[in-house]
Amino acid sequence: GNSVTQMEGPVTLSEEAFLTINCTYTATGYPSLFWYVQYPGEGLQLLLKATKADDKGSNKGFEATYRKETTSFHLEKGSVQVSDSAVYFCALSAQGGSEKLVFGKGMKLTVNP
Amino acid sequence: DSGVTQTPKHLITATGQRVTLRCSPRSGDLSVYWYQQSLDQGLQFLIQYYNGEERAKGNILERFSAQQFPDLHSELNLSSLELGDSALYFCASSVASGTGSNSPLHFGNGTRLTVT
């Protein structure tokens, strides 16, 4: 079946450090890939997405590239801020849209000043 | 603010009881999704409704049921509650008109259910 595997953490970084969160997936066909972020006490918010191979999603300084050859969608940010402290979820939709998203287990990031 | 409203925010109840969680989707959104978030299972898709009809089913137990009403709000009913049902239950909505839509999900802040 479809699945997502991501780094689970927790991870603690200092402000301005480089961030990479690995995410790999298993799916048939051509899924859409997403990163969601959950700030403390809130629901998930879409951070970025990519719908086909080699697409790059970007938002708020975060980037992720859809790599079909390695079935990966790693999240990166060059310089994290304290306000980036949150839980990050990688997800896929096998139907290519937002239906029935399959999520990874989430990774908690804490950024210290 | 995502525009998705979930009530109540917290619910504490005993094993064997029944509870109802409510969700009002974002204005204009026709699809409602329910997810369960627990420490050991992560975020699990339960069920999706589109414009009042069930669209997709995930790992939803037979003790759980849901429905979407004509005004598009949705309710998730959990019965014969067990300790393991303690979790955060999220509702999400989208304008999705059907399979393959790329409309994003907008999540509510969740209902935290504690079964004692």
XYZ file of N, CA and C in Angstrom:
687
model
N 0.830 -1.208 0.000
C 0.000 0.000 0.000
C 0.857 1.248 0.000
N 0.183 2.391 -0.040
C 0.898 3.668 -0.043
C 1.397 3.995 1.352
N 2.582 4.520 1.429
C 3.128 4.862 2.737
C 4.154 5.975 2.610
N 4.390 6.625 3.733
C 5.372 7.701 3.819
C 6.273 7.419 5.012
N 7.554 7.541 4.799
C 8.527 7.363 5.876
C 9.319 8.650 6.027
N 9.324 9.183 7.222
C 10.073 10.414 7.442
C 10.827 10.331 8.746
N 11.836 11.188 8.865
C 12.578 11.321 10.112
C 11.575 11.685 11.203
N 11.716 11.061 12.374
C 10.742 11.311 13.432
C 11.245 12.252 14.508
N 12.530 12.372 14.654
C 13.059 13.291 15.665
C 12.792 12.798 17.078
N 12.657 13.715 18.056
C 12.682 15.167 17.869
C 14.079 15.691 17.553
N 14.070 16.868 16.919
C 15.311 17.525 16.538
C 15.360 18.913 17.167
N 16.507 19.269 17.707
C 16.711 20.600 18.268
C 17.855 21.265 17.524
N 17.600 22.461 17.015
C 18.618 23.220 16.279
C 18.766 24.609 16.885
N 19.890 25.214 16.597
C 20.077 26.609 16.963
C 19.573 27.494 15.839
N 19.162 28.695 16.194
C 18.694 29.645 15.190
C 19.756 29.830 14.111
N 19.309 29.954 12.876
C 20.136 30.132 11.679
C 20.805 28.849 11.205
N 20.552 27.736 11.841
C 21.101 26.463 11.370
C 20.361 26.008 10.119
N 20.999 25.083 9.372
C 20.397 24.488 8.179
C 19.528 23.300 8.593
N 18.383 23.193 7.954
C 17.445 22.119 8.292
C 17.208 21.227 7.078
N 17.286 19.922 7.314
C 16.819 18.936 6.340
C 15.970 17.923 7.076
N 14.791 17.667 6.550
C 13.935 16.597 7.075
C 13.701 15.631 5.928
N 14.186 14.410 6.097
C 14.064 13.429 5.029
C 12.670 12.821 4.961
N 12.213 12.584 3.740
C 10.925 11.944 3.525
C 11.028 11.078 2.278
N 10.655 9.825 2.402
C 10.572 8.941 1.243
C 9.184 8.324 1.216
N 8.776 7.905 0.034
C 7.422 7.398 -0.091
C 7.364 6.121 -0.913
N 6.276 5.415 -0.736
C 5.950 4.249 -1.559
C 4.541 4.454 -2.075
N 4.383 4.428 -3.383
C 3.050 4.621 -3.954
C 3.048 4.106 -5.383
N 1.869 3.729 -5.831
C 1.725 3.367 -7.239
C 1.384 4.627 -8.025
N 1.747 4.634 -9.264
C 1.396 5.766 -10.111
C 2.178 7.022 -9.766
N 1.501 8.149 -9.895
C 2.153 9.439 -9.720
C 1.437 10.244 -8.634
N 1.856 10.030 -7.388
C 1.170 10.732 -6.301
C 1.508 12.214 -6.267
N 0.698 12.983 -5.587
C 1.057 14.344 -5.207
C 1.702 14.272 -3.825
N 2.662 15.156 -3.573
C 3.405 15.140 -2.317
C 3.248 16.473 -1.596
N 3.189 16.395 -0.278
C 2.888 17.579 0.525
C 3.763 17.608 1.767
N 4.020 18.814 2.255
C 4.527 19.017 3.609
C 3.521 19.872 4.352
N 3.118 19.368 5.527
C 2.233 20.107 6.420
C 3.006 20.445 7.689
N 2.617 21.554 8.322
C 3.253 21.970 9.568
C 2.180 22.177 10.627
N 2.481 21.739 11.837
C 1.549 21.881 12.963
C 2.237 22.659 14.073
N 1.808 23.902 14.266
C 2.340 24.715 15.354
C 1.643 24.320 16.665
N 2.278 24.562 17.790
C 1.705 24.126 19.079
C 0.272 24.585 19.265
N -0.602 23.643 19.614
C -1.996 23.955 19.897
C -2.854 24.230 18.673
N -2.313 23.996 17.503
C -3.073 24.289 16.288
C -3.243 23.052 15.412
N -4.080 23.196 14.392
C -4.214 22.135 13.405
C -3.101 22.206 12.378
N -3.105 21.263 11.470
C -2.076 21.235 10.431
C -2.348 22.309 9.386
N -1.261 22.845 8.833
C -1.374 23.814 7.751
C -0.515 23.330 6.603
N -1.017 23.506 5.398
C -0.210 23.153 4.238
C 0.982 24.095 4.147
N 2.184 23.530 4.055
C 3.397 24.333 3.929
C 3.785 24.465 2.457
N 3.835 23.329 1.764
C 4.134 23.350 0.345
C 3.733 22.023 -0.276
N 3.706 22.011 -1.614
C 3.309 20.783 -2.290
C 3.990 20.710 -3.664
N 3.987 19.488 -4.205
C 4.484 19.263 -5.565
C 3.639 18.159 -6.184
N 3.233 18.353 -7.408
C 2.281 17.416 -7.991
C 2.876 16.532 -9.076
N 4.108 16.820 -9.521
C 4.712 15.922 -10.495
C 6.228 15.916 -10.325
N 6.840 14.912 -10.929
C 8.285 14.713 -10.779
C 9.061 15.972 -11.175
N 10.079 16.266 -10.376
C 10.996 17.398 -10.554
C 10.380 18.748 -10.179
N 9.113 18.759 -9.792
C 8.506 19.985 -9.271
C 9.195 20.367 -7.969
N 9.349 21.663 -7.737
C 9.863 22.147 -6.454
C 8.762 22.961 -5.803
N 8.399 22.577 -4.592
C 7.470 23.377 -3.810
C 8.273 24.278 -2.888
N 7.780 25.503 -2.669
C 8.503 26.399 -1.766
C 7.519 27.331 -1.073
N 7.880 27.705 0.160
C 7.035 28.599 0.941
C 7.776 28.959 2.223
N 7.749 30.204 2.604
C 8.326 30.686 3.876
C 9.790 30.274 4.028
N 10.518 30.179 2.937
C 11.932 29.821 3.001
C 12.182 28.322 2.968
N 11.134 27.529 3.034
C 11.250 26.076 2.943
C 11.145 25.653 1.481
N 11.849 24.562 1.139
C 11.795 24.015 -0.210
C 11.787 22.499 -0.151
N 11.154 21.884 -1.142
C 11.230 20.429 -1.283
C 11.057 20.104 -2.762
N 11.853 19.161 -3.263
C 11.792 18.779 -4.668
C 11.311 17.351 -4.802
N 10.364 17.131 -5.671
C 9.760 15.814 -5.928
C 10.753 15.018 -6.777
N 11.372 14.008 -6.177
C 12.366 13.187 -6.866
C 11.792 11.794 -7.080
N 11.363 11.532 -8.307
C 10.735 10.231 -8.557
C 11.760 9.104 -8.544
N 12.972 9.406 -9.008
C 13.977 8.345 -9.104
C 14.399 7.821 -7.739
N 14.325 8.689 -6.731
C 14.674 8.256 -5.378
C 13.440 8.188 -4.478
N 12.269 8.373 -5.038
C 10.988 8.431 -4.306
C 11.134 9.231 -3.024
N 11.612 10.471 -3.189
C 11.854 11.301 -2.013
C 11.273 12.692 -2.180
N 11.091 13.364 -1.043
C 10.553 14.732 -1.031
C 11.092 15.396 0.240
N 12.399 15.560 0.288
C 13.053 16.091 1.487
C 12.783 17.577 1.655
N 12.534 17.978 2.886
C 12.260 19.385 3.202
C 13.543 20.062 3.664
N 13.812 21.264 3.146
C 15.024 21.986 3.521
C 14.724 23.455 3.792
N 15.519 24.011 4.701
C 15.498 25.455 4.919
C 16.906 25.877 5.294
N 17.357 26.933 4.674
C 18.747 27.337 4.851
C 19.062 27.928 6.208
N 18.094 28.578 6.834
C 18.362 29.278 8.093
C 17.073 29.283 8.915
N 16.999 28.408 9.914
C 15.754 28.299 10.676
C 15.645 29.395 11.725
N 14.415 29.705 12.068
C 14.111 30.699 13.088
C 13.368 30.029 14.251
N 13.349 30.708 15.383
C 12.626 30.180 16.546
C 11.169 29.901 16.190
N 10.605 30.754 15.342
C 9.198 30.622 14.956
C 8.928 29.393 14.082
N 9.973 28.720 13.633
C 9.806 27.482 12.852
C 9.611 26.266 13.745
N 9.698 26.444 15.038
C 9.479 25.334 15.969
C 8.057 24.806 15.794
N 7.953 23.522 15.442
C 6.651 22.940 15.100
C 6.861 21.463 14.813
N 5.770 20.789 14.472
C 5.854 19.406 14.005
C 5.613 19.418 12.496
N 6.469 18.727 11.761
C 6.406 18.723 10.305
C 6.000 17.343 9.806
N 5.003 17.311 8.921
C 4.474 16.061 8.390
C 4.666 16.020 6.875
N 5.224 14.938 6.398
C 5.264 14.658 4.976
C 4.022 13.832 4.636
N 3.433 14.049 3.474
C 2.212 13.324 3.127
C 2.127 13.115 1.624
N 1.358 12.112 1.241
C 1.108 11.890 -0.179
C -0.365 11.620 -0.408
N -0.771 11.880 -1.629
C -2.102 11.502 -2.069
C -1.960 10.727 -3.359
N -2.356 9.467 -3.301
C -2.166 8.604 -4.453
C -3.068 8.996 -5.604
N -4.204 9.643 -5.278
C -5.100 10.036 -6.361
C -4.627 11.305 -7.037
N -3.567 11.859 -6.513
C -3.008 13.052 -7.120
C -3.548 14.345 -6.536
N -4.522 14.240 -5.662
C -5.083 15.439 -5.047
C -5.040 15.352 -3.552
N -5.923 16.058 -2.892
C -5.903 16.125 -1.434
C -6.706 15.027 -0.772
N -7.314 14.183 -1.561
C -8.151 13.139 -0.976
C -7.309 12.091 -0.286
N -7.823 11.634 0.852
C -7.253 10.496 1.540
C -5.726 10.607 1.656
N -5.265 11.702 2.208
C -3.832 11.902 2.408
C -3.273 10.830 3.329
N -2.095 10.344 2.991
C -1.369 9.413 3.850
C -0.204 10.197 4.439
N -0.149 10.257 5.768
C 0.853 11.072 6.441
C 1.992 10.231 6.995
N 3.168 10.828 7.058
C 4.246 10.274 7.852
C 3.951 10.541 9.313
N 4.824 10.055 10.193
C 4.541 10.154 11.622
C 4.835 11.532 12.200
N 5.444 12.392 11.436
C 5.706 13.732 11.927
C 7.036 13.846 12.629
N 7.649 15.025 12.515
C 8.915 15.279 13.184
C 8.842 16.588 13.937
N 9.117 16.517 15.228
C 9.071 17.723 16.051
C 10.403 18.451 15.984
N 10.334 19.709 15.598
C 11.523 20.555 15.510
C 11.435 21.645 16.569
N 12.504 21.805 17.325
C 12.626 22.906 18.273
C 13.833 23.732 17.872
N 13.626 25.034 17.718
C 14.720 25.934 17.371
C 14.982 26.847 18.557
N 16.206 26.812 19.036
C 16.597 27.640 20.186
C 17.303 28.910 19.731
N 17.057 30.025 20.456
C 17.710 31.287 20.068
C 19.199 31.251 20.353
N -6.042 31.650 11.024
C -7.316 30.956 11.220
C -7.712 30.236 9.924
N -7.877 28.905 10.041
C -8.168 28.108 8.845
C -9.603 28.242 8.377
N -10.502 28.697 9.262
C -11.914 28.770 8.915
C -12.675 27.514 9.255
N -11.978 26.487 9.713
C -12.625 25.228 10.107
C -12.810 25.249 11.627
N -14.031 25.022 12.073
C -14.350 25.096 13.497
C -14.707 23.721 14.034
N -14.021 23.342 15.103
C -14.308 22.074 15.743
C -14.732 22.313 17.179
N -15.776 21.590 17.594
C -16.214 21.649 18.985
C -16.531 20.252 19.486
N -16.322 19.982 20.777
C -15.639 20.853 21.723
C -14.121 20.772 21.536
N -13.386 21.584 22.254
C -11.922 21.544 22.173
C -11.379 20.375 22.991
N -12.018 20.127 24.101
C -11.601 19.041 24.980
C -12.830 18.247 25.407
N -12.629 16.942 25.561
C -13.712 16.067 25.978
C -13.115 14.979 26.848
N -13.656 14.846 28.050
C -13.210 13.788 28.949
C -14.420 12.923 29.266
N -14.269 11.626 29.052
C -15.398 10.735 29.274
C -14.892 9.378 29.738
N -15.824 8.520 30.093
C -15.439 7.224 30.643
C -15.556 6.133 29.585
N -14.884 5.024 29.849
C -14.985 3.888 28.923
C -16.435 3.444 28.809
N -16.793 3.005 27.611
C -18.135 2.537 27.348
C -19.118 3.614 26.934
N -18.712 4.856 27.067
C -19.608 5.960 26.728
C -19.576 6.268 25.232
N -20.477 7.205 24.854
C -20.571 7.642 23.467
C -20.410 9.154 23.433
N -19.678 9.652 22.433
C -19.505 11.093 22.286
C -19.714 11.493 20.833
N -19.986 12.780 20.631
C -20.146 13.332 19.283
C -19.240 14.531 19.131
N -18.438 14.500 18.090
C -17.537 15.600 17.759
C -18.127 16.325 16.559
N -18.048 17.636 16.598
C -18.671 18.428 15.557
C -17.653 19.239 14.779
N -17.934 19.418 13.492
C -17.025 20.165 12.620
C -17.820 21.033 11.668
N -17.474 22.299 11.602
C -18.029 23.188 10.588
C -16.932 23.516 9.597
N -17.114 23.165 8.331
C -16.050 23.388 7.352
C -15.913 24.865 7.002
N -14.841 25.151 6.316
C -14.617 26.503 5.810
C -15.735 26.851 4.850
N -16.146 28.116 4.821
C -17.215 28.540 3.943
C -16.881 28.204 2.487
N -17.787 27.530 1.827
C -17.584 27.175 0.429
C -16.988 25.805 0.213
N -16.442 25.194 1.268
C -15.844 23.865 1.124
C -16.934 22.794 1.195
N -16.855 21.837 0.273
C -17.870 20.793 0.206
C -17.404 19.479 0.827
N -16.100 19.295 0.930
C -15.563 18.054 1.486
C -15.148 18.232 2.926
N -15.430 17.206 3.708
C -14.986 17.169 5.103
C -14.258 15.851 5.333
N -13.134 15.940 6.020
C -12.311 14.770 6.315
C -12.142 14.678 7.830
N -12.083 13.469 8.314
C -11.795 13.248 9.735
C -10.497 12.455 9.870
N -9.644 12.919 10.794
C -8.377 12.256 11.070
C -8.241 12.043 12.582
N -7.557 10.962 12.926
C -7.235 10.685 14.328
C -5.727 10.789 14.499
N -5.289 11.560 15.490
C -3.852 11.686 15.756
C -3.546 11.141 17.152
N -2.754 10.093 17.181
C -2.327 9.541 18.472
C -0.818 9.385 18.445
N -0.240 9.265 19.630
C 1.221 9.220 19.733
C 1.790 8.001 19.025
N 1.110 6.847 19.169
C 1.685 5.630 18.609
C 1.323 5.420 17.138
N 0.146 5.867 16.719
C -0.289 5.617 15.338
C -0.054 6.791 14.400
N 0.319 7.938 14.948
C 0.472 9.101 14.081
C -0.884 9.604 13.628
N -0.914 10.171 12.421
C -2.137 10.774 11.894
C -2.800 9.785 10.944
N -3.991 9.326 11.323
C -4.684 8.308 10.543
C -5.954 8.885 9.925
N -6.116 8.664 8.624
C -7.325 9.083 7.934
C -8.482 8.177 8.335
N -9.601 8.776 8.703
C -10.765 7.989 9.103
C -11.805 7.906 7.996
N -12.282 9.081 7.540
C -13.379 9.076 6.582
C -13.486 10.445 5.921
N -14.027 10.455 4.695
C -14.266 11.691 3.965
C -15.708 11.740 3.483
N -16.304 12.922 3.597
C -17.615 13.174 3.025
C -17.516 14.299 2.012
N -18.274 14.178 0.949
C -18.349 15.235 -0.048
C -19.808 15.541 -0.301
N -20.194 16.764 0.003
C -21.547 17.255 -0.264
C -22.618 16.293 0.278
N -22.371 15.777 1.465
C -23.363 14.952 2.141
C -23.206 13.457 1.945
N -22.334 13.061 1.046
C -22.197 11.626 0.789
C -20.803 11.137 1.157
N -20.737 9.915 1.629
C -19.441 9.322 1.954
C -18.620 9.145 0.693
N -17.372 9.622 0.715
C -16.520 9.579 -0.480
C -15.390 8.570 -0.345
N -14.804 8.516 0.833
C -13.694 7.587 1.040
C -13.644 7.184 2.491
N -13.186 5.946 2.699
C -13.113 5.413 4.051
C -11.696 4.941 4.325
N -11.211 5.243 5.509
C -9.883 4.801 5.902
C -9.968 3.827 7.046
N -9.125 4.040 8.044
C -9.038 3.104 9.172
C -10.066 3.417 10.248
N -11.313 3.498 9.868
C -12.341 3.844 10.835
C -12.946 2.581 11.434
N -13.004 2.544 12.767
C -13.547 1.392 13.458
C -15.066 1.326 13.284
N -15.621 0.125 13.450
C -17.078 -0.015 13.323
C -17.821 0.718 14.428
N -17.136 0.944 15.554
C -17.755 1.696 16.669
C -17.861 3.186 16.361
N -17.202 3.605 15.301
C -17.211 5.021 14.932
C -18.097 5.203 13.701
N -18.773 6.322 13.644
C -19.558 6.650 12.454
C -19.533 8.152 12.253
N -19.837 8.562 11.061
C -19.839 9.992 10.768
C -20.957 10.290 9.786
N -21.278 11.569 9.682
C -22.221 12.006 8.667
C -21.987 13.474 8.377
N -22.430 13.880 7.203
C -22.369 15.285 6.813
C -23.792 15.729 6.514
N -24.177 16.835 7.098
C -25.549 17.318 7.019
C -25.726 18.259 5.835
N -26.999 18.580 5.490
C -27.255 19.465 4.348
C -26.544 20.813 4.449
N -26.331 21.312 5.672
C -25.611 22.592 5.787
C -24.097 22.384 5.743
N -23.668 21.170 5.476
C -22.281 20.747 5.259
C -21.474 20.545 6.542
N -22.058 20.836 7.697
C -21.297 20.506 8.901
C -21.286 18.991 9.068
N -20.329 18.511 9.810
C -20.173 17.070 9.964
C -20.053 16.711 11.433
N -20.462 15.510 11.749
C -20.331 14.980 13.104
C -19.668 13.613 13.053
N -18.788 13.401 14.005
C -18.130 12.102 14.159
C -18.613 11.518 15.481
N -19.242 10.367 15.411
C -19.780 9.702 16.590
C -18.878 8.543 16.985
N -18.479 8.547 18.245
C -17.607 7.498 18.765
C -18.356 6.803 19.895
N -18.542 5.496 19.788
C -19.323 4.792 20.807
C -18.512 3.664 21.431
N -19.048 3.143 22.526
C -18.375 2.067 23.283
C -16.903 2.392 23.456
N -16.657 3.583 23.944
C -15.291 4.108 23.984
C -14.358 3.247 24.818
N -13.119 3.153 24.330
C -12.061 2.409 25.004
C -10.922 3.365 25.324
N -10.065 2.947 26.258
C -8.936 3.813 26.632
C -8.095 4.181 25.395
N -7.963 3.231 24.488
C -7.146 3.446 23.298
C -7.728 4.441 22.310
N -8.958 4.872 22.539
C -9.552 5.870 21.646
C -9.117 7.282 22.031
N -8.431 7.413 23.139
C -7.922 8.731 23.538
C -6.966 9.235 22.467
N -7.263 10.411 21.955
C -6.470 10.948 20.834
C -6.954 12.350 20.520
N -6.268 12.946 19.567
C -6.688 14.240 19.034
C -7.396 13.945 17.718
N -8.616 14.432 17.573
C -9.393 14.184 16.360
C -9.482 15.484 15.577
N -8.991 15.419 14.343
C -8.989 16.588 13.479
C -10.035 16.458 12.399
N -10.631 17.583 12.094
C -11.484 17.704 10.936
C -10.753 18.609 9.945
N -10.881 18.312 8.678
C -10.320 19.156 7.639
C -11.362 19.336 6.555
N -11.256 20.417 5.809
C -12.188 20.619 4.709
C -11.439 21.087 3.472
N -12.075 20.902 2.331
C -11.513 21.401 1.078
C -12.651 21.639 0.106
N -12.326 22.379 -0.953
C -13.347 22.627 -1.976
C -13.442 21.460 -2.941
N -12.591 20.436 -2.703
C -12.436 19.333 -3.649
C -13.755 18.921 -4.272
N -13.764 18.918 -5.605
C -14.987 18.538 -6.300
C -14.998 17.058 -6.647
N -13.887 16.402 -6.391
C -13.862 14.972 -6.665
C -12.446 14.462 -6.669
N -12.289 13.271 -7.130
C -10.981 12.627 -7.132
C -9.983 13.414 -7.970
N -8.810 13.572 -7.435
C -7.755 14.216 -8.206
C -7.684 15.709 -8.036
N -8.566 16.277 -7.239
C -8.506 17.718 -7.032
C -7.240 18.093 -6.291
N -6.665 19.200 -6.629
C -5.474 19.674 -5.938
C -5.767 20.731 -4.904
N -7.012 20.851 -4.514
C -7.323 21.851 -3.493
C -6.757 21.394 -2.159
N -6.118 22.296 -1.425
C -5.483 21.896 -0.161
C -6.511 21.631 0.926
N -6.090 20.870 1.918
C -6.918 20.639 3.094
C -6.692 21.762 4.093
N -7.769 22.201 4.719
C -7.691 23.195 5.784
C -8.146 22.509 7.071
N -7.258 22.474 8.048
C -7.526 21.727 9.276
C -8.062 22.622 10.379
N -8.985 22.049 11.168
C -9.383 22.679 12.412
C -8.333 22.446 13.478
N -8.560 23.004 14.657
C -7.584 22.875 15.743
C -7.736 21.585 16.532
N -8.733 20.793 16.198
C -8.861 19.479 16.799
C -9.698 19.438 18.065
N -10.173 18.235 18.368
C -10.838 17.942 19.631
C -9.990 16.907 20.346
N -9.578 17.245 21.561
C -8.781 16.283 22.334
C -9.716 15.441 23.183
N -9.762 14.156 22.876
C -10.616 13.225 23.605
C -9.775 12.425 24.586
N -10.205 12.427 25.836
C -9.561 11.611 26.864
C -10.593 10.647 27.411
N -10.283 9.370 27.311
C -11.165 8.323 27.833
C -10.526 7.763 29.101
N -11.261 7.821 30.205
C -10.690 7.381 31.494
C -11.339 6.096 31.974
